[in-house]
mmCIF file of C-alpha atoms in Angstrom:
data_model
loop_
_atom_site.group_PDB
_atom_site.id
_atom_site.type_symbol
_atom_site.label_atom_id
_atom_site.label_comp_id
_atom_site.label_asym_id
_atom_site.label_seq_id
_atom_site.Cartn_x
_atom_site.Cartn_y
_atom_site.Cartn_z
ATOM 1 C CA MET A 201 19.087 -5.937 -4.269
ATOM 2 C CA ILE A 202 20.231 -3.125 -5.819
ATOM 3 C CA GLU A 203 20.966 -0.136 -3.655
ATOM 4 C CA VAL A 204 20.860 3.680 -5.349
ATOM 5 C CA GLN A 205 21.141 7.238 -3.945
ATOM 6 C CA SER A 206 17.859 8.680 -6.039
ATOM 7 C CA PRO A 207 15.178 7.580 -8.482
ATOM 8 C CA GLN A 208 17.161 8.822 -10.977
ATOM 9 C CA GLU A 209 19.766 6.436 -10.822
ATOM 10 C CA LEU A 210 17.169 3.518 -11.256
ATOM 11 C CA ILE A 211 16.124 5.182 -14.643
ATOM 12 C CA ALA A 212 19.387 4.914 -15.646
ATOM 13 C CA LEU A 213 19.962 1.442 -14.584
ATOM 14 C CA THR A 214 16.778 0.299 -16.515
ATOM 15 C CA LYS A 215 17.547 1.988 -19.758
ATOM 16 C CA GLU A 216 19.588 -1.324 -20.898
ATOM 17 C CA SER A 217 17.312 -3.499 -19.137
ATOM 18 C CA PRO A 218 15.056 -4.159 -16.810
ATOM 19 C CA LEU A 219 15.520 -5.396 -13.512
ATOM 20 C CA ALA A 220 13.904 -8.906 -12.675
ATOM 21 C CA SER A 221 12.803 -9.646 -9.055
ATOM 22 C CA GLY A 222 12.916 -13.410 -7.787
ATOM 23 C CA GLU A 223 10.491 -15.810 -7.996
ATOM 24 C CA LEU A 224 7.474 -16.063 -6.084
ATOM 25 C CA GLU A 225 4.882 -19.009 -6.080
ATOM 26 C CA VAL A 226 1.294 -17.967 -5.682
ATOM 27 C CA SER A 227 0.027 -21.137 -3.314
ATOM 28 C CA GLN A 228 -3.546 -22.436 -2.935
ATOM 29 C CA THR A 229 -3.268 -21.326 0.968
ATOM 30 C CA MET A 230 -2.560 -17.788 -0.160
ATOM 31 C CA ILE A 231 -5.411 -17.681 -2.674
ATOM 32 C CA ASN A 232 -8.011 -19.358 0.088
ATOM 33 C CA ALA A 233 -6.782 -16.719 2.349
ATOM 34 C CA PHE A 234 -7.398 -13.751 -0.005
ATOM 35 C CA VAL A 235 -10.644 -14.829 -1.256
ATOM 36 C CA ALA A 236 -11.965 -15.398 2.440
ATOM 37 C CA LEU A 237 -10.962 -11.947 3.565
ATOM 38 C CA CYS A 238 -12.380 -10.447 0.455
ATOM 39 C CA GLY A 239 -15.306 -12.394 0.214
ATOM 40 C CA ASP A 240 -15.113 -13.487 -3.340
ATOM 41 C CA LYS A 241 -17.467 -16.653 -4.118
ATOM 42 C CA GLN A 242 -16.165 -16.824 -7.609
ATOM 43 C CA SER A 243 -15.921 -20.792 -8.633
ATOM 44 C CA ILE A 244 -13.063 -20.161 -10.814
ATOM 45 C CA HIS A 245 -10.886 -19.226 -7.813
ATOM 46 C CA GLN A 246 -11.476 -22.592 -6.228
ATOM 47 C CA ALA A 247 -9.523 -25.867 -6.937
ATOM 48 C CA ASN A 248 -11.044 -28.604 -8.151
ATOM 49 C CA HIS A 249 -10.252 -32.038 -9.618
ATOM 50 C CA SER A 250 -9.765 -30.968 -13.273
ATOM 51 C CA SER A 251 -8.539 -27.896 -13.069
ATOM 52 C CA PRO A 252 -6.100 -25.565 -10.505
ATOM 53 C CA ALA A 253 -7.717 -22.295 -9.038
ATOM 54 C CA VAL A 254 -7.043 -18.961 -10.832
ATOM 55 C CA VAL A 255 -5.041 -16.066 -8.778
ATOM 56 C CA PRO A 256 -7.626 -13.198 -8.430
ATOM 57 C CA GLY A 257 -6.280 -10.346 -10.301
ATOM 58 C CA ASN A 258 -6.449 -8.059 -7.003
ATOM 59 C CA LEU A 259 -4.508 -10.581 -5.170
ATOM 60 C CA LEU A 260 -1.699 -10.490 -7.932
ATOM 61 C CA ILE A 261 -1.631 -7.026 -7.594
ATOM 62 C CA ALA A 262 -1.548 -7.004 -3.830
ATOM 63 C CA LEU A 263 1.538 -8.637 -4.279
ATOM 64 C CA ILE A 264 3.590 -6.553 -6.587
ATOM 65 C CA PRO A 265 4.236 -3.483 -3.710
ATOM 66 C CA GLY A 266 6.680 -6.307 -1.800
ATOM 67 C CA LEU A 267 8.157 -7.961 -4.797
ATOM 68 C CA LEU A 268 9.103 -4.361 -6.036
ATOM 69 C CA GLN A 269 10.758 -3.681 -2.790
ATOM 70 C CA SER A 270 12.911 -6.781 -2.915
ATOM 71 C CA LEU A 271 14.761 -5.569 -6.042
ATOM 72 C CA PHE A 272 15.789 -2.072 -4.913
ATOM 73 C CA THR A 273 16.281 0.420 -1.955
ATOM 74 C CA ILE A 274 16.966 4.270 -2.480
ATOM 75 C CA ARG A 275 18.854 5.749 0.289
ATOM 76 C CA GLN A 276 18.316 9.354 1.748
ATOM 77 C CA THR A 277 14.297 8.746 1.701
ATOM 78 C CA SER A 278 12.362 8.194 4.713
ATOM 79 C CA HIS A 279 9.286 6.423 3.067
ATOM 80 C CA CYS A 280 7.210 5.172 0.247
ATOM 81 C CA TYR A 281 3.847 4.841 -0.951
ATOM 82 C CA THR A 282 1.800 3.507 -3.817
ATOM 83 C CA ALA A 283 -0.216 6.390 -5.435
ATOM 84 C CA LYS A 284 -1.516 4.990 -8.744
ATOM 85 C CA TYR A 285 -1.915 2.054 -10.562
ATOM 86 C CA ASN A 286 -2.082 2.606 -14.315
ATOM 87 C CA LYS A 287 -3.026 0.492 -17.334
ATOM 88 C CA ILE A 288 -3.502 -2.611 -15.380
ATOM 89 C CA ARG A 289 -3.951 -5.458 -18.046
ATOM 90 C CA PHE A 290 -4.422 -9.321 -17.266
ATOM 91 C CA LEU A 291 -3.018 -11.133 -20.595
ATOM 92 C CA GLU A 292 -3.514 -14.688 -19.422
ATOM 93 C CA PRO A 293 -4.377 -16.617 -16.204
ATOM 94 C CA ILE A 294 -2.177 -17.247 -13.371
ATOM 95 C CA TYR A 295 -3.281 -20.160 -11.833
ATOM 96 C CA ALA A 296 -2.527 -21.849 -8.126
ATOM 97 C CA ASN A 297 1.394 -22.759 -7.459
ATOM 98 C CA ASP A 298 2.316 -20.822 -10.671
ATOM 99 C CA SER A 299 5.548 -19.000 -9.892
ATOM 100 C CA ILE A 300 5.665 -15.479 -11.151
ATOM 101 C CA ARG A 301 8.239 -12.865 -11.344
ATOM 102 C CA LEU A 302 8.593 -9.181 -12.289
ATOM 103 C CA ALA A 303 10.452 -7.328 -15.065
ATOM 104 C CA VAL A 304 10.565 -3.237 -13.989
ATOM 105 C CA SER A 305 11.594 -0.454 -15.917
ATOM 106 C CA PHE A 306 11.647 3.006 -14.587
ATOM 107 C CA LYS A 307 9.957 5.548 -16.743
ATOM 108 C CA SER A 308 10.268 8.996 -14.753
ATOM 109 C CA ALA A 309 10.953 10.642 -11.871
ATOM 110 C CA ARG A 310 9.700 13.945 -10.819
ATOM 111 C CA GLU A 311 11.442 15.482 -7.971
ATOM 112 C CA THR A 312 10.195 18.511 -5.371
ATOM 113 C CA THR A 313 12.016 19.576 -2.232
ATOM 114 C CA SER A 314 10.421 17.102 -0.465
ATOM 115 C CA LYS A 315 9.641 13.981 -2.319
ATOM 116 C CA THR A 316 10.239 11.998 -5.892
ATOM 117 C CA VAL A 317 7.322 10.863 -7.749
ATOM 118 C CA VAL A 318 8.594 7.765 -9.802
ATOM 119 C CA THR A 319 6.489 6.276 -12.870
ATOM 120 C CA GLN A 320 7.375 2.182 -13.388
ATOM 121 C CA ALA A 321 6.714 0.069 -16.173
ATOM 122 C CA VAL A 322 5.939 -3.602 -14.516
ATOM 123 C CA GLN A 323 5.657 -6.923 -16.103
ATOM 124 C CA VAL A 324 4.429 -9.831 -14.072
ATOM 125 C CA LEU A 325 6.289 -12.824 -15.615
ATOM 126 C CA ARG A 326 5.459 -16.521 -15.385
ATOM 127 C CA ASP A 327 8.782 -17.984 -16.903
ATOM 128 C CA THR A 328 9.415 -15.828 -19.943
ATOM 129 C CA ALA A 329 5.580 -14.949 -20.765
ATOM 130 C CA VAL A 330 4.412 -11.551 -19.765
ATOM 131 C CA VAL A 331 0.438 -12.566 -18.056
ATOM 132 C CA ALA A 332 0.339 -9.010 -17.024
ATOM 133 C CA GLU A 333 1.703 -5.452 -16.911
ATOM 134 C CA ALA A 334 1.158 -2.562 -15.089
ATOM 135 C CA GLU A 335 2.059 1.072 -14.902
ATOM 136 C CA ILE A 336 2.912 2.535 -11.019
ATOM 137 C CA VAL A 337 3.218 5.196 -9.582
ATOM 138 C CA ASP A 338 5.234 5.250 -6.191
ATOM 139 C CA VAL A 339 6.110 8.330 -4.204
ATOM 140 C CA TYR A 340 9.457 8.723 -2.378
ATOM 141 C CA PHE A 341 9.722 10.950 0.581
ATOM 142 C CA PHE A 342 13.364 12.386 1.267
ATOM 143 C CA GLU A 343 14.897 12.216 4.821
ATOM 144 C CA LYS A 344 14.649 15.188 6.915
ATOM 145 C CA GLU A 345 17.973 16.378 7.558
ATOM 146 C CA LYS A 346 19.317 16.830 11.216
ATOM 147 C CA GLY A 347 20.228 19.927 12.195
#
């Protein structure tokens, strides 16, 4: 995990090459729990004898914040939330038991007195293939100074 003082440091770090997360296997158990929770009855999300289940796109999106948080931490922030997902594209299906990882580049950081708004370009990879991509906007809030 990379630890930085400010979001601007992340932008500088990823100008040369994106950060890469560790792998996460998307299991059939994860898919089953997700589709049961949201009531998704699409047959493509059910495994059968001839083909594995396709990972729901919304499950994939839900996994991104945890993978991002495993990559870096920004000191002097008290908390963060995801404000927006833009330009989401699913390029290839991801199947049950596929392993995915992220490649992340930081595009911009806009600071105010209490927060920084960070825009990230995220690619979801299976092996070396880009299977999905999105632009994610996170808001980081600064710790209040004691005094």
